[in-house]
Amino acid sequence: MFPLKKGKEIETLIAQREPIVMVDALYDYAENEADTGLTITQENLFCDGQQLTETGLIEHIAQSASVFVGYKAWLAGKPIAMGYIGEVKKFKLNTLPKIGQEIQTKVKLLHEVMGLLLMEAQTFVNGQMIVNCQMKLFLNPA
Amino acid sequence: MVATLDTYFEVENIIQLPDSVVFNVRLNPYCPIYEGHFPARHIAPGVCQIEMIRKCAEQICGKRLIINYLKQCKFLKLITPDTHSHLKIILNVSPAENIYHVKADIIDNDNELCVNLTAEMTPQTFNEN
């Protein structure tokens, strides 16, 4: 897959900066969903031993949702917003990804009202789902 | 230098109550994470509150725990380490067959509820690597 945005270009879509940038590719975008990716490196802030932690996965999902919102804003010629997690719900973990693996995430917008987004996310490694959850995200102008 | 979360917080004291354990913790406003979250305004990342709860639960159980199921975690108030570094984490950890039911609240020094979490955690088995 050839990404729409990759590496440092992601920083044009979100307010987070190093050392906490947890998305390195935007593969696909549609009106209500996006596909993102992250290759897990040794330097990742959320690695414990050879694995990415659950909280690293949650942050990656939250930033995937922010990338979706940021790309939508970019298409509309609007500034990006700062996103905060309002709620994580029904987070089910199957396995933790390891250093060197790429995680790929599909985020779907279920509902949006007054700067509050209800998203659904699934994260995969080599096509196998490793985690799924729902998330509420608050948006504030950056 | 590789940034880590090792300096994110410190436990100041632990109080055992009849049905809960209270961890008084202090956030480190100089933790490198704030360089990126966010450059213009330092806000404690929500996921780091979940990580603190996990570490406190691990201390209660004496085991490394994995969050298999996060039923719900609500973030009710932003935590800004420059002004609100002292937090109270109130934990209720109850063991069941192979899992721990964990409930936690995080309260700031304005006595306001910032985080409310309900999760299932399991001891980590070291068959990895």
PDB file of N, CA, C and O in Angstrom, chain A residues 15-20 42-46 48-51 53-56 58-59 63 82-93 96 98 138 140, chain B residues 2-5 32-39 41 43 45-48 50-51 54 64-76 78 124 128-129:
ATOM      1  N   ALA A  15      -1.508  17.225  16.693  1.00  0.00           N
ATOM      2  CA  ALA A  15      -0.814  18.198  17.554  1.00  0.00           C
ATOM      3  C   ALA A  15       0.321  17.553  18.355  1.00  0.00           C
ATOM      4  O   ALA A  15       1.194  18.245  18.856  1.00  0.00           O
ATOM      5  N   GLN A  16       0.315  16.209  18.468  1.00  0.00           N
ATOM      6  CA  GLN A  16       1.372  15.526  19.231  1.00  0.00           C
ATOM      7  C   GLN A  16       2.708  15.637  18.502  1.00  0.00           C
ATOM      8  O   GLN A  16       2.759  15.679  17.276  1.00  0.00           O
ATOM      9  N   ARG A  17       3.778  15.683  19.281  1.00  0.00           N
ATOM     10  CA  ARG A  17       5.138  15.723  18.725  1.00  0.00           C
ATOM     11  C   ARG A  17       5.987  14.684  19.435  1.00  0.00           C
ATOM     12  O   ARG A  17       5.584  14.141  20.466  1.00  0.00           O
ATOM     13  N   GLU A  18       7.187  14.433  18.888  1.00  0.00           N
ATOM     14  CA  GLU A  18       8.099  13.490  19.546  1.00  0.00           C
ATOM     15  C   GLU A  18       8.354  13.971  20.974  1.00  0.00           C
ATOM     16  O   GLU A  18       8.392  15.170  21.189  1.00  0.00           O
ATOM     17  N   PRO A  19       8.480  13.036  21.932  1.00  0.00           N
ATOM     18  CA  PRO A  19       8.626  11.588  21.757  1.00  0.00           C
ATOM     19  C   PRO A  19       7.314  10.785  21.791  1.00  0.00           C
ATOM     20  O   PRO A  19       7.359   9.581  22.007  1.00  0.00           O
ATOM     21  N   ILE A  20       6.175  11.426  21.548  1.00  0.00           N
ATOM     22  CA  ILE A  20       4.925  10.678  21.724  1.00  0.00           C
ATOM     23  C   ILE A  20       4.106  10.571  20.424  1.00  0.00           C
ATOM     24  O   ILE A  20       2.888  10.430  20.488  1.00  0.00           O
ATOM     25  N   GLN A  42      12.461   0.104  18.732  1.00  0.00           N
ATOM     26  CA  GLN A  42      13.081  -0.033  20.058  1.00  0.00           C
ATOM     27  C   GLN A  42      12.918   1.245  20.883  1.00  0.00           C
ATOM     28  O   GLN A  42      12.786   1.192  22.108  1.00  0.00           O
ATOM     29  N   GLU A  43      12.948   2.408  20.204  1.00  0.00           N
ATOM     30  CA  GLU A  43      12.919   3.704  20.907  1.00  0.00           C
ATOM     31  C   GLU A  43      11.522   4.088  21.345  1.00  0.00           C
ATOM     32  O   GLU A  43      11.349   5.092  22.021  1.00  0.00           O
ATOM     33  N   ASN A  44      10.501   3.316  20.951  1.00  0.00           N
ATOM     34  CA  ASN A  44       9.129   3.713  21.278  1.00  0.00           C
ATOM     35  C   ASN A  44       8.951   3.853  22.790  1.00  0.00           C
ATOM     36  O   ASN A  44       9.320   2.969  23.568  1.00  0.00           O
ATOM     37  N   LEU A  45       8.356   4.983  23.165  1.00  0.00           N
ATOM     38  CA  LEU A  45       8.142   5.325  24.572  1.00  0.00           C
ATOM     39  C   LEU A  45       7.317   4.278  25.313  1.00  0.00           C
ATOM     40  O   LEU A  45       7.450   4.100  26.520  1.00  0.00           O
ATOM     41  N   PHE A  46       6.458   3.587  24.594  1.00  0.00           N
ATOM     42  CA  PHE A  46       5.521   2.655  25.232  1.00  0.00           C
ATOM     43  C   PHE A  46       5.952   1.190  25.101  1.00  0.00           C
ATOM     44  O   PHE A  46       5.136   0.296  25.258  1.00  0.00           O
ATOM     45  N   ASP A  48       7.854  -2.149  26.433  1.00  0.00           N
ATOM     46  CA  ASP A  48       8.313  -2.756  27.674  1.00  0.00           C
ATOM     47  C   ASP A  48       8.951  -4.070  27.258  1.00  0.00           C
ATOM     48  O   ASP A  48       8.267  -4.950  26.748  1.00  0.00           O
ATOM     49  N   GLY A  49      10.240  -4.184  27.407  1.00  0.00           N
ATOM     50  CA  GLY A  49      10.937  -5.360  26.875  1.00  0.00           C
ATOM     51  C   GLY A  49      10.823  -5.339  25.367  1.00  0.00           C
ATOM     52  O   GLY A  49      11.091  -4.321  24.732  1.00  0.00           O
ATOM     53  N   GLN A  50      10.364  -6.436  24.795  1.00  0.00           N
ATOM     54  CA  GLN A  50      10.263  -6.541  23.334  1.00  0.00           C
ATOM     55  C   GLN A  50       8.864  -6.206  22.831  1.00  0.00           C
ATOM     56  O   GLN A  50       8.572  -6.390  21.660  1.00  0.00           O
ATOM     57  N   GLN A  51       7.970  -5.780  23.725  1.00  0.00           N
ATOM     58  CA  GLN A  51       6.567  -5.583  23.337  1.00  0.00           C
ATOM     59  C   GLN A  51       6.123  -4.136  23.483  1.00  0.00           C
ATOM     60  O   GLN A  51       6.630  -3.394  24.317  1.00  0.00           O
ATOM     61  N   THR A  53       3.189  -1.874  24.913  1.00  0.00           N
ATOM     62  CA  THR A  53       2.209  -2.107  25.982  1.00  0.00           C
ATOM     63  C   THR A  53       0.787  -1.794  25.502  1.00  0.00           C
ATOM     64  O   THR A  53       0.587  -1.148  24.473  1.00  0.00           O
ATOM     65  N   GLU A  54      -0.191  -2.209  26.319  1.00  0.00           N
ATOM     66  CA  GLU A  54      -1.598  -1.921  26.050  1.00  0.00           C
ATOM     67  C   GLU A  54      -1.826  -0.419  25.946  1.00  0.00           C
ATOM     68  O   GLU A  54      -2.583   0.052  25.086  1.00  0.00           O
ATOM     69  N   THR A  55      -1.173   0.341  26.836  1.00  0.00           N
ATOM     70  CA  THR A  55      -1.392   1.793  26.822  1.00  0.00           C
ATOM     71  C   THR A  55      -0.786   2.413  25.557  1.00  0.00           C
ATOM     72  O   THR A  55      -1.311   3.392  25.031  1.00  0.00           O
ATOM     73  N   GLY A  56       0.281   1.801  25.039  1.00  0.00           N
ATOM     74  CA  GLY A  56       0.836   2.230  23.753  1.00  0.00           C
ATOM     75  C   GLY A  56      -0.165   2.002  22.634  1.00  0.00           C
ATOM     76  O   GLY A  56      -0.320   2.841  21.738  1.00  0.00           O
ATOM     77  N   ILE A  58      -3.451   1.931  23.009  1.00  0.00           N
ATOM     78  CA  ILE A  58      -4.546   2.896  23.183  1.00  0.00           C
ATOM     79  C   ILE A  58      -4.136   4.260  22.628  1.00  0.00           C
ATOM     80  O   ILE A  58      -4.902   4.919  21.929  1.00  0.00           O
ATOM     81  N   GLU A  59      -2.884   4.670  22.911  1.00  0.00           N
ATOM     82  CA  GLU A  59      -2.404   5.961  22.409  1.00  0.00           C
ATOM     83  C   GLU A  59      -2.332   5.944  20.874  1.00  0.00           C
ATOM     84  O   GLU A  59      -2.701   6.924  20.223  1.00  0.00           O
ATOM     85  N   GLN A  63      -4.418   8.458  18.515  1.00  0.00           N
ATOM     86  CA  GLN A  63      -3.762   9.303  17.508  1.00  0.00           C
ATOM     87  C   GLN A  63      -4.218   8.941  16.093  1.00  0.00           C
ATOM     88  O   GLN A  63      -4.256   9.800  15.213  1.00  0.00           O
ATOM     89  N   MET A  82      -6.490  19.891  18.688  1.00  0.00           N
ATOM     90  CA  MET A  82      -5.883  19.039  19.706  1.00  0.00           C
ATOM     91  C   MET A  82      -6.942  18.042  20.146  1.00  0.00           C
ATOM     92  O   MET A  82      -8.062  18.429  20.466  1.00  0.00           O
ATOM     93  N   GLY A  83      -6.608  16.773  20.159  1.00  0.00           N
ATOM     94  CA  GLY A  83      -7.577  15.759  20.559  1.00  0.00           C
ATOM     95  C   GLY A  83      -7.231  15.187  21.923  1.00  0.00           C
ATOM     96  O   GLY A  83      -6.072  14.923  22.207  1.00  0.00           O
ATOM     97  N   TYR A  84      -8.236  15.035  22.767  1.00  0.00           N
ATOM     98  CA  TYR A  84      -8.042  14.392  24.075  1.00  0.00           C
ATOM     99  C   TYR A  84      -8.960  13.188  24.159  1.00  0.00           C
ATOM    100  O   TYR A  84     -10.087  13.236  23.669  1.00  0.00           O
ATOM    101  N   ILE A  85      -8.477  12.139  24.836  1.00  0.00           N
ATOM    102  CA  ILE A  85      -9.340  10.972  25.037  1.00  0.00           C
ATOM    103  C   ILE A  85     -10.366  11.312  26.111  1.00  0.00           C
ATOM    104  O   ILE A  85     -10.025  11.758  27.204  1.00  0.00           O
ATOM    105  N   GLY A  86     -11.649  11.117  25.791  1.00  0.00           N
ATOM    106  CA  GLY A  86     -12.705  11.319  26.775  1.00  0.00           C
ATOM    107  C   GLY A  86     -13.078  10.015  27.453  1.00  0.00           C
ATOM    108  O   GLY A  86     -13.399   9.979  28.638  1.00  0.00           O
ATOM    109  N   GLU A  87     -13.011   8.934  26.672  1.00  0.00           N
ATOM    110  CA  GLU A  87     -13.391   7.632  27.227  1.00  0.00           C
ATOM    111  C   GLU A  87     -12.828   6.516  26.353  1.00  0.00           C
ATOM    112  O   GLU A  87     -12.805   6.637  25.131  1.00  0.00           O
ATOM    113  N   VAL A  88     -12.386   5.447  26.991  1.00  0.00           N
ATOM    114  CA  VAL A  88     -12.031   4.209  26.284  1.00  0.00           C
ATOM    115  C   VAL A  88     -12.993   3.157  26.804  1.00  0.00           C
ATOM    116  O   VAL A  88     -13.206   3.047  28.017  1.00  0.00           O
ATOM    117  N   LYS A  89     -13.583   2.419  25.884  1.00  0.00           N
ATOM    118  CA  LYS A  89     -14.607   1.456  26.291  1.00  0.00           C
ATOM    119  C   LYS A  89     -14.420   0.134  25.552  1.00  0.00           C
ATOM    120  O   LYS A  89     -14.036   0.140  24.377  1.00  0.00           O
ATOM    121  N   LYS A  90     -14.712  -0.953  26.230  1.00  0.00           N
ATOM    122  CA  LYS A  90     -14.697  -2.299  25.612  1.00  0.00           C
ATOM    123  C   LYS A  90     -13.391  -2.569  24.864  1.00  0.00           C
ATOM    124  O   LYS A  90     -13.410  -3.065  23.734  1.00  0.00           O
ATOM    125  N   PHE A  91     -12.287  -2.212  25.512  1.00  0.00           N
ATOM    126  CA  PHE A  91     -10.965  -2.485  24.931  1.00  0.00           C
ATOM    127  C   PHE A  91     -10.647  -3.954  25.186  1.00  0.00           C
ATOM    128  O   PHE A  91     -10.513  -4.372  26.333  1.00  0.00           O
ATOM    129  N   LYS A  92     -10.561  -4.728  24.112  1.00  0.00           N
ATOM    130  CA  LYS A  92     -10.276  -6.170  24.232  1.00  0.00           C
ATOM    131  C   LYS A  92      -8.950  -6.470  23.584  1.00  0.00           C
ATOM    132  O   LYS A  92      -8.757  -6.246  22.400  1.00  0.00           O
ATOM    133  N   LEU A  93      -8.043  -7.014  24.402  1.00  0.00           N
ATOM    134  CA  LEU A  93      -6.694  -7.310  23.911  1.00  0.00           C
ATOM    135  C   LEU A  93      -6.565  -8.793  23.602  1.00  0.00           C
ATOM    136  O   LEU A  93      -6.923  -9.633  24.422  1.00  0.00           O
ATOM    137  N   LEU A  96      -0.122  -8.656  22.361  1.00  0.00           N
ATOM    138  CA  LEU A  96       0.659  -7.424  22.273  1.00  0.00           C
ATOM    139  C   LEU A  96       1.622  -7.532  21.098  1.00  0.00           C
ATOM    140  O   LEU A  96       2.261  -8.572  20.910  1.00  0.00           O
ATOM    141  N   LYS A  98       5.050  -6.789  18.830  1.00  0.00           N
ATOM    142  CA  LYS A  98       6.468  -6.784  19.214  1.00  0.00           C
ATOM    143  C   LYS A  98       7.262  -5.764  18.386  1.00  0.00           C
ATOM    144  O   LYS A  98       6.825  -5.359  17.307  1.00  0.00           O
ATOM    145  N   PHE A 138     -12.366  14.205  22.465  1.00  0.00           N
ATOM    146  CA  PHE A 138     -12.753  15.619  22.490  1.00  0.00           C
ATOM    147  C   PHE A 138     -11.801  16.401  21.609  1.00  0.00           C
ATOM    148  O   PHE A 138     -10.605  16.159  21.634  1.00  0.00           O
ATOM    149  N   ASN A 140     -10.261  20.189  20.558  1.00  0.00           N
ATOM    150  CA  ASN A 140     -10.096  21.605  20.895  1.00  0.00           C
ATOM    151  C   ASN A 140      -9.237  22.227  19.818  1.00  0.00           C
ATOM    152  O   ASN A 140      -8.295  21.587  19.373  1.00  0.00           O
TER     153      ASN A 140
ATOM    154  N   VAL B   2      17.355   8.200  24.595  1.00  0.00           N
ATOM    155  CA  VAL B   2      16.044   7.605  24.362  1.00  0.00           C
ATOM    156  C   VAL B   2      15.104   8.049  25.487  1.00  0.00           C
ATOM    157  O   VAL B   2      15.431   7.908  26.669  1.00  0.00           O
ATOM    158  N   ALA B   3      13.949   8.624  25.103  1.00  0.00           N
ATOM    159  CA  ALA B   3      12.976   9.067  26.103  1.00  0.00           C
ATOM    160  C   ALA B   3      12.271   7.852  26.698  1.00  0.00           C
ATOM    161  O   ALA B   3      12.006   6.873  26.012  1.00  0.00           O
ATOM    162  N   THR B   4      12.006   7.889  28.001  1.00  0.00           N
ATOM    163  CA  THR B   4      11.268   6.797  28.640  1.00  0.00           C
ATOM    164  C   THR B   4      10.198   7.390  29.544  1.00  0.00           C
ATOM    165  O   THR B   4      10.194   8.590  29.824  1.00  0.00           O
ATOM    166  N   LEU B   5       9.313   6.500  30.020  1.00  0.00           N
ATOM    167  CA  LEU B   5       8.271   6.933  30.956  1.00  0.00           C
ATOM    168  C   LEU B   5       8.683   6.654  32.405  1.00  0.00           C
ATOM    169  O   LEU B   5       7.892   6.835  33.318  1.00  0.00           O
ATOM    170  N   PRO B  32      10.068  13.830  29.892  1.00  0.00           N
ATOM    171  CA  PRO B  32      10.229  14.219  28.472  1.00  0.00           C
ATOM    172  C   PRO B  32       8.955  14.100  27.631  1.00  0.00           C
ATOM    173  O   PRO B  32       8.856  14.716  26.570  1.00  0.00           O
ATOM    174  N   ILE B  33       7.968  13.353  28.121  1.00  0.00           N
ATOM    175  CA  ILE B  33       6.735  13.164  27.345  1.00  0.00           C
ATOM    176  C   ILE B  33       6.056  14.511  27.042  1.00  0.00           C
ATOM    177  O   ILE B  33       5.428  14.684  26.001  1.00  0.00           O
ATOM    178  N   TYR B  34       6.222  15.490  27.964  1.00  0.00           N
ATOM    179  CA  TYR B  34       5.509  16.772  27.788  1.00  0.00           C
ATOM    180  C   TYR B  34       6.088  17.620  26.646  1.00  0.00           C
ATOM    181  O   TYR B  34       5.437  18.550  26.180  1.00  0.00           O
ATOM    182  N   GLU B  35       7.300  17.258  26.177  1.00  0.00           N
ATOM    183  CA  GLU B  35       7.842  17.961  25.004  1.00  0.00           C
ATOM    184  C   GLU B  35       6.925  17.777  23.796  1.00  0.00           C
ATOM    185  O   GLU B  35       6.856  18.629  22.918  1.00  0.00           O
ATOM    186  N   GLY B  36       6.196  16.625  23.800  1.00  0.00           N
ATOM    187  CA  GLY B  36       5.330  16.346  22.658  1.00  0.00           C
ATOM    188  C   GLY B  36       3.855  16.350  22.975  1.00  0.00           C
ATOM    189  O   GLY B  36       3.015  16.139  22.110  1.00  0.00           O
ATOM    190  N   HIS B  37       3.507  16.552  24.266  1.00  0.00           N
ATOM    191  CA  HIS B  37       2.092  16.426  24.659  1.00  0.00           C
ATOM    192  C   HIS B  37       1.708  17.533  25.628  1.00  0.00           C
ATOM    193  O   HIS B  37       1.565  17.275  26.817  1.00  0.00           O
ATOM    194  N   PHE B  38       1.527  18.731  25.229  1.00  0.00           N
ATOM    195  CA  PHE B  38       1.755  19.201  23.876  1.00  0.00           C
ATOM    196  C   PHE B  38       2.773  20.322  23.961  1.00  0.00           C
ATOM    197  O   PHE B  38       2.882  20.935  25.014  1.00  0.00           O
ATOM    198  N   PRO B  39       3.485  20.629  22.863  1.00  0.00           N
ATOM    199  CA  PRO B  39       4.513  21.671  22.960  1.00  0.00           C
ATOM    200  C   PRO B  39       3.974  22.994  23.539  1.00  0.00           C
ATOM    201  O   PRO B  39       4.645  23.641  24.324  1.00  0.00           O
ATOM    202  N   ARG B  41       1.173  23.370  25.445  1.00  0.00           N
ATOM    203  CA  ARG B  41       0.494  23.232  26.740  1.00  0.00           C
ATOM    204  C   ARG B  41       0.708  21.815  27.266  1.00  0.00           C
ATOM    205  O   ARG B  41       0.363  20.850  26.587  1.00  0.00           O
ATOM    206  N   ILE B  43      -0.066  18.636  29.034  1.00  0.00           N
ATOM    207  CA  ILE B  43      -1.229  17.914  29.532  1.00  0.00           C
ATOM    208  C   ILE B  43      -0.827  16.454  29.714  1.00  0.00           C
ATOM    209  O   ILE B  43      -0.227  15.852  28.814  1.00  0.00           O
ATOM    210  N   PRO B  45      -0.914  12.784  29.394  1.00  0.00           N
ATOM    211  CA  PRO B  45      -1.654  11.927  28.467  1.00  0.00           C
ATOM    212  C   PRO B  45      -2.557  10.950  29.229  1.00  0.00           C
ATOM    213  O   PRO B  45      -2.128  10.350  30.218  1.00  0.00           O
ATOM    214  N   GLY B  46      -3.802  10.810  28.756  1.00  0.00           N
ATOM    215  CA  GLY B  46      -4.756   9.909  29.407  1.00  0.00           C
ATOM    216  C   GLY B  46      -4.192   8.507  29.579  1.00  0.00           C
ATOM    217  O   GLY B  46      -4.359   7.881  30.623  1.00  0.00           O
ATOM    218  N   VAL B  47      -3.481   8.023  28.567  1.00  0.00           N
ATOM    219  CA  VAL B  47      -2.948   6.654  28.652  1.00  0.00           C
ATOM    220  C   VAL B  47      -1.930   6.504  29.786  1.00  0.00           C
ATOM    221  O   VAL B  47      -1.772   5.412  30.328  1.00  0.00           O
ATOM    222  N   CYS B  48      -1.265   7.605  30.147  1.00  0.00           N
ATOM    223  CA  CYS B  48      -0.301   7.514  31.251  1.00  0.00           C
ATOM    224  C   CYS B  48      -1.008   7.365  32.600  1.00  0.00           C
ATOM    225  O   CYS B  48      -0.442   6.795  33.534  1.00  0.00           O
ATOM    226  N   ILE B  50      -3.714   5.526  32.872  1.00  0.00           N
ATOM    227  CA  ILE B  50      -4.019   4.092  32.864  1.00  0.00           C
ATOM    228  C   ILE B  50      -2.763   3.310  33.271  1.00  0.00           C
ATOM    229  O   ILE B  50      -2.826   2.370  34.062  1.00  0.00           O
ATOM    230  N   GLU B  51      -1.617   3.736  32.759  1.00  0.00           N
ATOM    231  CA  GLU B  51      -0.347   3.069  33.091  1.00  0.00           C
ATOM    232  C   GLU B  51      -0.036   3.194  34.592  1.00  0.00           C
ATOM    233  O   GLU B  51       0.413   2.230  35.219  1.00  0.00           O
ATOM    234  N   ARG B  54      -2.203   0.747  36.398  1.00  0.00           N
ATOM    235  CA  ARG B  54      -1.668  -0.603  36.241  1.00  0.00           C
ATOM    236  C   ARG B  54      -0.489  -0.836  37.194  1.00  0.00           C
ATOM    237  O   ARG B  54      -0.413  -1.843  37.892  1.00  0.00           O
ATOM    238  N   ARG B  64       3.395  -8.777  37.713  1.00  0.00           N
ATOM    239  CA  ARG B  64       3.284  -7.990  36.492  1.00  0.00           C
ATOM    240  C   ARG B  64       1.918  -8.299  35.881  1.00  0.00           C
ATOM    241  O   ARG B  64       1.557  -9.471  35.732  1.00  0.00           O
ATOM    242  N   LEU B  65       1.138  -7.258  35.572  1.00  0.00           N
ATOM    243  CA  LEU B  65      -0.229  -7.464  35.071  1.00  0.00           C
ATOM    244  C   LEU B  65      -0.394  -6.955  33.639  1.00  0.00           C
ATOM    245  O   LEU B  65       0.198  -5.959  33.254  1.00  0.00           O
ATOM    246  N   ILE B  66      -1.262  -7.657  32.908  1.00  0.00           N
ATOM    247  CA  ILE B  66      -1.637  -7.217  31.559  1.00  0.00           C
ATOM    248  C   ILE B  66      -3.101  -6.804  31.587  1.00  0.00           C
ATOM    249  O   ILE B  66      -3.933  -7.479  32.225  1.00  0.00           O
ATOM    250  N   ILE B  67      -3.422  -5.702  30.934  1.00  0.00           N
ATOM    251  CA  ILE B  67      -4.818  -5.255  30.855  1.00  0.00           C
ATOM    252  C   ILE B  67      -5.466  -5.987  29.674  1.00  0.00           C
ATOM    253  O   ILE B  67      -5.292  -5.602  28.530  1.00  0.00           O
ATOM    254  N   ASN B  68      -6.181  -7.055  29.982  1.00  0.00           N
ATOM    255  CA  ASN B  68      -6.821  -7.828  28.905  1.00  0.00           C
ATOM    256  C   ASN B  68      -8.108  -7.186  28.438  1.00  0.00           C
ATOM    257  O   ASN B  68      -8.474  -7.279  27.283  1.00  0.00           O
ATOM    258  N   TYR B  69      -8.801  -6.608  29.399  1.00  0.00           N
ATOM    259  CA  TYR B  69     -10.104  -6.028  29.076  1.00  0.00           C
ATOM    260  C   TYR B  69     -10.280  -4.739  29.865  1.00  0.00           C
ATOM    261  O   TYR B  69     -10.281  -4.750  31.096  1.00  0.00           O
ATOM    262  N   LEU B  70     -10.388  -3.649  29.121  1.00  0.00           N
ATOM    263  CA  LEU B  70     -10.667  -2.366  29.751  1.00  0.00           C
ATOM    264  C   LEU B  70     -12.141  -2.104  29.484  1.00  0.00           C
ATOM    265  O   LEU B  70     -12.517  -1.757  28.365  1.00  0.00           O
ATOM    266  N   LYS B  71     -12.945  -2.380  30.497  1.00  0.00           N
ATOM    267  CA  LYS B  71     -14.389  -2.249  30.303  1.00  0.00           C
ATOM    268  C   LYS B  71     -14.735  -0.796  30.012  1.00  0.00           C
ATOM    269  O   LYS B  71     -15.452  -0.480  29.081  1.00  0.00           O
ATOM    270  N   GLN B  72     -14.180   0.077  30.847  1.00  0.00           N
ATOM    271  CA  GLN B  72     -14.435   1.501  30.653  1.00  0.00           C
ATOM    272  C   GLN B  72     -13.390   2.328  31.377  1.00  0.00           C
ATOM    273  O   GLN B  72     -13.009   2.001  32.502  1.00  0.00           O
ATOM    274  N   CYS B  73     -12.921   3.368  30.736  1.00  0.00           N
ATOM    275  CA  CYS B  73     -12.078   4.339  31.418  1.00  0.00           C
ATOM    276  C   CYS B  73     -12.527   5.714  30.968  1.00  0.00           C
ATOM    277  O   CYS B  73     -12.422   6.065  29.794  1.00  0.00           O
ATOM    278  N   LYS B  74     -13.067   6.477  31.930  1.00  0.00           N
ATOM    279  CA  LYS B  74     -13.550   7.828  31.608  1.00  0.00           C
ATOM    280  C   LYS B  74     -12.530   8.854  32.082  1.00  0.00           C
ATOM    281  O   LYS B  74     -12.014   8.761  33.195  1.00  0.00           O
ATOM    282  N   PHE B  75     -12.271   9.837  31.217  1.00  0.00           N
ATOM    283  CA  PHE B  75     -11.399  10.955  31.582  1.00  0.00           C
ATOM    284  C   PHE B  75     -12.287  12.181  31.757  1.00  0.00           C
ATOM    285  O   PHE B  75     -12.850  12.687  30.795  1.00  0.00           O
ATOM    286  N   LEU B  76     -12.435  12.600  33.006  1.00  0.00           N
ATOM    287  CA  LEU B  76     -13.431  13.619  33.326  1.00  0.00           C
ATOM    288  C   LEU B  76     -12.833  15.013  33.454  1.00  0.00           C
ATOM    289  O   LEU B  76     -13.524  16.005  33.344  1.00  0.00           O
ATOM    290  N   LEU B  78      -8.975  17.215  32.616  1.00  0.00           N
ATOM    291  CA  LEU B  78      -7.580  17.198  32.155  1.00  0.00           C
ATOM    292  C   LEU B  78      -6.654  17.393  33.349  1.00  0.00           C
ATOM    293  O   LEU B  78      -6.951  18.173  34.258  1.00  0.00           O
ATOM    294  N   GLN B 124       1.047 -11.578  33.925  1.00  0.00           N
ATOM    295  CA  GLN B 124       1.756 -11.842  32.671  1.00  0.00           C
ATOM    296  C   GLN B 124       2.532 -13.137  32.788  1.00  0.00           C
ATOM    297  O   GLN B 124       3.219 -13.376  33.773  1.00  0.00           O
ATOM    298  N   GLU B 128       7.138 -15.089  26.348  1.00  0.00           N
ATOM    299  CA  GLU B 128       7.444 -14.239  25.187  1.00  0.00           C
ATOM    300  C   GLU B 128       8.940 -14.260  24.902  1.00  0.00           C
ATOM    301  O   GLU B 128       9.718 -14.907  25.586  1.00  0.00           O
ATOM    302  N   ASN B 129       9.326 -13.481  23.907  1.00  0.00           N
ATOM    303  CA  ASN B 129      10.717 -13.331  23.440  1.00  0.00           C
ATOM    304  C   ASN B 129      11.233 -14.615  22.792  1.00  0.00           C
ATOM    305  O   ASN B 129      12.164 -15.217  23.221  1.00  0.00           O
TER     306      ASN B 129
END
